[in-house]
Amino acid sequence: MKTARLSVNAGEVRRQFPFFQPHPEMRSVIYLDNAATTQKPYTVIEAVSNFWAHHNATVHRGGHGVGAKASELYEAARTRVAQFLNAREPNEIVFTRGTTEAINLVATAWGEAFVQAGDEIIVTELEHHANLLPWMRLAEKQQATLKVWRITDDGRLNLDDLRELLTERTRLVAVSHISNVLGGVNPVAEICHLAHAAGALCLVDAAQSIAHMRVDVQRIECDFLMFSGHKAYGPTGIGALYAKREHLEAMPPYHVGGGMVQTVRWERVRWAEPPMKFEAGTPPIGEAIGLHAALDFIDSIGREAIESYEHELTQYALRRLQETPGVRLYGPVPDRTGIFAFTLEDIHPHDIATVLDTRDIAVRAGLHCAHPLSERLGGPTVRASLALYNDTDHIDALIEALHHTRQVFGYAG
Amino acid sequence: MKTARLSVNAGEVRRQFPFFQPHPEMRSVIYLDNAATTQKPYTVIEAVSNFWAHHNATVHRGGHGVGAKASELYEAARTRVAQFLNAREPNEIVFTRGTTEAINLVATAWGEAFVQAGDEIIVTELEHHANLLPWMRLAEKQQATLKVWRITDDGRLNLDDLRELLTERTRLVAVSHISNVLGGVNPVAEICHLAHAAGALCLVDAAQSIAHMRVDVQRIECDFLMFSGHKAYGPTGIGALYAKREHLEAMPPYHVGGGMVQTVRWERVRWAEPPMKFEAGTPPIGEAIGLHAALDFIDSIGREAIESYEHELTQYALRRLQETPGVRLYGPVPDRTGIFAFTLEDIHPHDIATVLDTRDIAVRAGLHCAHPLSERLGGPTVRASLALYNDTDHIDALIEALHHTRQVFGYAG
Amino acid sequence: MLDELYQAIILDHYRQPRGRGELEPPKITQEGFNPSCGDEVIIDLRVEDGRITDVRFHGHGCSISQASASMMTEAVRGKTLAEAHALIQQATALVKGELDGDFETLGDIVALAGVRYFPVRVKCATLAWHTLEEALKQVE
Amino acid sequence: MLDELYQAIILDHYRQPRGRGELEPPKITQEGFNPSCGDEVIIDLRVEDGRITDVRFHGHGCSISQASASMMTEAVRGKTLAEAHALIQQATALVKGELDGDFETLGDIVALAGVRYFPVRVKCATLAWHTLEEALKQVE
Ligand SMILES: Cc1ncc(COP(=O)(O)O)c(C=O)c1O
Ligand SMILES: Cc1ncc(COP(=O)(O)O)c(C=O)c1O
């Protein structure tokens, strides 16, 4: 641990981000809202700018050298994502706007083709709406049953509970790799294994894990996995869906339009092969290239180094939060990452966030797009979430600001 | 005309684009593939970079000042689009990835709710696949009838033909404002009027018009209209759907996920109001801000000035193409814009494009994502398409290169 | 700035809300909801002869939204509809920093003036007032 | 560079394609299609005793795709399957600029070498060869 700690110097990392540089007109911010979106390094911003400045053209259309270069860069980004996730081949990667679109794609294209009346889909109680609403809607549309895998009182998923829920009618288990509220790491490889043993597929929402730990689709053995670029130091407007080739082949297309067909006649349309079949219209080309740069950035630091550095920072934050009077922290203690949902005395989370904001500490307050989970927790919470560029000073500033908040609201020192 | 001509100086416009600046490692390109995608001015690239560098945060989530600023910028972009299209209110604008996603959204969310078995949808023979495949699929799914409004032999749409097609079962007429192959401007206001008189709605695909002429949704009286940012000097990954408020209210959501709900309980979900209802997940925030800058760029030149400048350039190109031996030009002559599909002798369009490419002239060759139309024209064509920054020198270079192409393929001088 | 936002008077209304509760029928009920943060204010009104004879609120949310609702009930009880409309105008202008001139007549509501420095919180402070406005539409 | 791409020999194969047409059954048919540009090559094969006894193509597309198909039919007619496989290897390597050494045995096909300067066109030149490869899979 100690050696790994040395391998990430958060101060040096921050120098790679314009957001953290002194700016004449802007106050510098302690950014603890990384589960919502991360900041972008110079290399990502420049990769996108450079594409639009010098290589901009549409992709996969014959014609000219600029277009050939653009296509090459776009496909290189796909190959990079495949390699980052350890997919078997680049053709298993479909670019989407983000996690939400990727899950909607699977729920619609795969779901409406393969889920029938009476079938079952299992979702967990800790899902983000992105991994909940598409399944609620699919279940309603297909007259399938949505089963909810409840969490334990300490905020974990118990595999025995899953064993009870799985039946031969189960078609899919949809689970997030890391909860965006509780920060716990779910045992996705075991979950996929149990799902497969029951004849079901398994979908993993990796929105919160992609930038913080190694995500290996072959090791997890998931059928579908997706993430958003903007939570992994990349641009908005881009994300990726990984799906086993056999599923992409079996699924009908989702959006239809240019670029995803072989031939269109009035009587008959022949779809292109995956992944093109799922990328109708002009894709987010500059953004895919920016995502490539973001994954390069992550690997330039090293995923093991990031994981162990963030682990240490998480332990520090846990300790400091636990010793702060009036703080009530949610979520499991072991196997957790740097996402902390908490309350402070009976001060409303929005009031807490506002006090922190006046100290230039950015956190989020509310229901975190996970209403059922928030309801289970008893209402809104404050959420502080860490990334690579945070360090112990940031945690200290947060704790001090929480003490200050208590004073503002009249709680004894 | 002469005075308007003076109001656009293409050389000066090119100085606002990094793509057209001399670059040590890149050859300078005569870019005539603007119907595929346009180049981006510095102001657009900088607006996006600046957002990611200094204001990056997710939108519409309580918490901190950075997020408040990001939300403000994002909503300002929506207001700008509404104003640009002369929509009644910003809430009639939904951000999408582009034209293709916008049409898929309407075909799915509106179509599956409001088109029943036996209903009719009318599309034209000159549509891009983006405005064709969603309707073919919808018709198949709902057992509705797809009726094709054929073009005349000179590549125009005849309103009398539409009158014959419209019946009381017609639910929608889907038409492009400008064909991406033939360049003709379709009489969309009249088409909407006829559609409405028959009790149908009218959708206008403005992908090819948005950057080249004034597009006024209240004057056209369309029900739906959409465009892509990347064809209007903006970034990839962003586009907009305009829909009359009443339709957005009546339609169910499309993608579901975070940010588009009021409350989620296991038993019941309450959707947010439009446009939020249609923007599930983290939107393309940086890209929306880039689109704002792109629309500002267009208005800084002036839409009337652009239209009249491009009109003059189009007339020049028409004349030069018509006098080039062996050129066969498609599409109508009056009411046309700077999109020229043509063939040269019996040389295959890809061979032509390759010869032009060796002279650093970028055009497109093929079926232009409009297979039914291309089939009607007799096969693939070369397409040269103009924008604001092109000038007569570019046309001259194109014509000279076409002469050269004839020589390469052994046609007498 | 923070002191202006969380004045004693606001925290007092938050901790000891006035007018918290529900009315027995007949009444007018209006629900107000702020989807971006989950704040909720439900207002019960009784209007007789063009005058608000009773008003209560319930719901949940941050100190600003709940204190604002509490102040609102105090301020509009016994007022005519026209007076209530004027108060809605003044209170929403106040929290947006758009009110010039006479603050005197506003009573406790003046404490909401500090919200103007916190654009993210303006919606919290106006929620009760916008909900009241919707409720009054039911009367008219 | 352009001269190398559009050599007389390529234009000649394009204008007067050898082996253009279809075979009577019994035959092996394989369709090849390049979705990005619409080029199409359909190959008819007859294989007897491990040898390609007849081969024809039809379809449409640019000069490169059609000339390449024409050259292909000339080159593989009468060849054993092993020889055909070797030719497929050599021809595709040639157009990608990856072939070292002996070009002599390739005959007219050598004219395709110019394609290597035009990455956008490599797919046109390889279409007939990849289609042949698929056709041979049907035999085996
Ligand atoms: C007329 C027309 N409609 C739709 C599209 C699709 O636009 P996009 O690829 O940006 O979704 C295009 C662009 O190719 C077009 O020209
Ligand atoms: C676990 C999880 N899933 C899905 C999402 C949705 O991601 P996006 O908004 O980028 O589509 C998020 C982000 O908010 C998340 O945390």
CSV table of C-alpha atoms and ligand atoms in Angstrom, one decimal, chain A residues 58 61 257-258 280-283, chain B residues 35-37 96-103 126-131 175-181 205-209 226-231 237-239 339 364 368-369 383, ligand 1:
chain,number,residue,atom,x,y,z
A,58,THR,CA,-17.5,12.4,-40.9
A,61,ARG,CA,-18.1,7.4,-45.8
A,257,GLY,CA,-30.7,5.7,-39.9
A,258,GLY,CA,-27.6,6.3,-41.9
A,280,ALA,CA,-27.1,5.1,-36.6
A,281,GLY,CA,-26.3,8.6,-37.8
A,282,THR,CA,-23.2,10.6,-37.3
A,283,PRO,CA,-21.6,9.4,-34.0
B,35,ALA,CA,-23.4,18.3,-46.5
B,36,ALA,CA,-21.7,15.5,-44.5
B,37,THR,CA,-20.3,17.8,-41.8
B,96,THR,CA,-30.4,15.0,-28.8
B,97,ARG,CA,-27.2,13.6,-30.3
B,98,GLY,CA,-28.3,14.8,-33.7
B,99,THR,CA,-31.0,14.6,-36.4
B,100,THR,CA,-31.0,10.8,-36.5
B,101,GLU,CA,-31.7,10.4,-32.8
B,102,ALA,CA,-34.3,13.2,-32.9
B,103,ILE,CA,-36.3,11.4,-35.6
B,126,LEU,CA,-35.7,11.9,-51.5
B,127,GLU,CA,-35.3,11.2,-47.8
B,128,HIS,CA,-32.0,10.4,-46.1
B,129,HIS,CA,-32.2,7.0,-44.3
B,130,ALA,CA,-32.5,9.0,-41.0
B,131,ASN,CA,-35.9,10.1,-42.2
B,175,VAL,CA,-40.1,15.5,-45.4
B,176,SER,CA,-36.6,17.0,-45.5
B,177,HIS,CA,-36.3,20.7,-45.8
B,178,ILE,CA,-33.4,20.3,-48.3
B,179,SER,CA,-32.4,17.0,-49.9
B,180,ASN,CA,-28.9,16.0,-49.0
B,181,VAL,CA,-28.4,14.7,-52.5
B,205,ASP,CA,-35.8,17.3,-41.3
B,206,ALA,CA,-33.7,20.5,-41.3
B,207,ALA,CA,-30.3,18.8,-41.2
B,208,GLN,CA,-29.3,20.4,-44.5
B,209,SER,CA,-31.1,23.7,-44.2
B,226,MET,CA,-34.7,18.7,-36.1
B,227,PHE,CA,-31.1,19.3,-37.0
B,228,SER,CA,-27.5,18.3,-36.1
B,229,GLY,CA,-25.0,20.7,-34.6
B,230,HIS,CA,-22.1,19.2,-36.6
B,231,LYS,CA,-23.6,20.3,-39.9
B,237,GLY,CA,-22.7,14.7,-30.4
B,238,ILE,CA,-25.4,17.4,-30.3
B,239,GLY,CA,-28.5,18.2,-32.1
B,339,ILE,CA,-25.4,20.5,-52.9
B,364,ARG,CA,-18.1,12.5,-51.3
B,368,HIS,CA,-25.3,9.3,-49.6
B,369,CYS,CA,-27.4,7.4,-47.1
B,383,ARG,CA,-21.5,15.0,-54.3
E,1,LIG,C1,-31.2,15.3,-44.8
E,1,LIG,C2,-30.5,14.6,-43.6
E,1,LIG,N1,-31.1,14.1,-42.6
E,1,LIG,C3,-30.5,13.5,-41.6
E,1,LIG,C4,-29.2,13.4,-41.6
E,1,LIG,C5,-28.5,12.6,-40.4
E,1,LIG,O1,-27.9,13.5,-39.5
E,1,LIG,P1,-27.0,12.9,-38.4
E,1,LIG,O2,-26.1,11.9,-39.0
E,1,LIG,O3,-26.2,14.1,-37.9
E,1,LIG,O4,-27.9,12.4,-37.3
E,1,LIG,C6,-28.4,13.9,-42.6
E,1,LIG,C7,-26.9,13.9,-42.5
E,1,LIG,O5,-26.3,13.0,-43.0
E,1,LIG,C8,-29.1,14.6,-43.6
E,1,LIG,O6,-28.4,15.1,-44.6
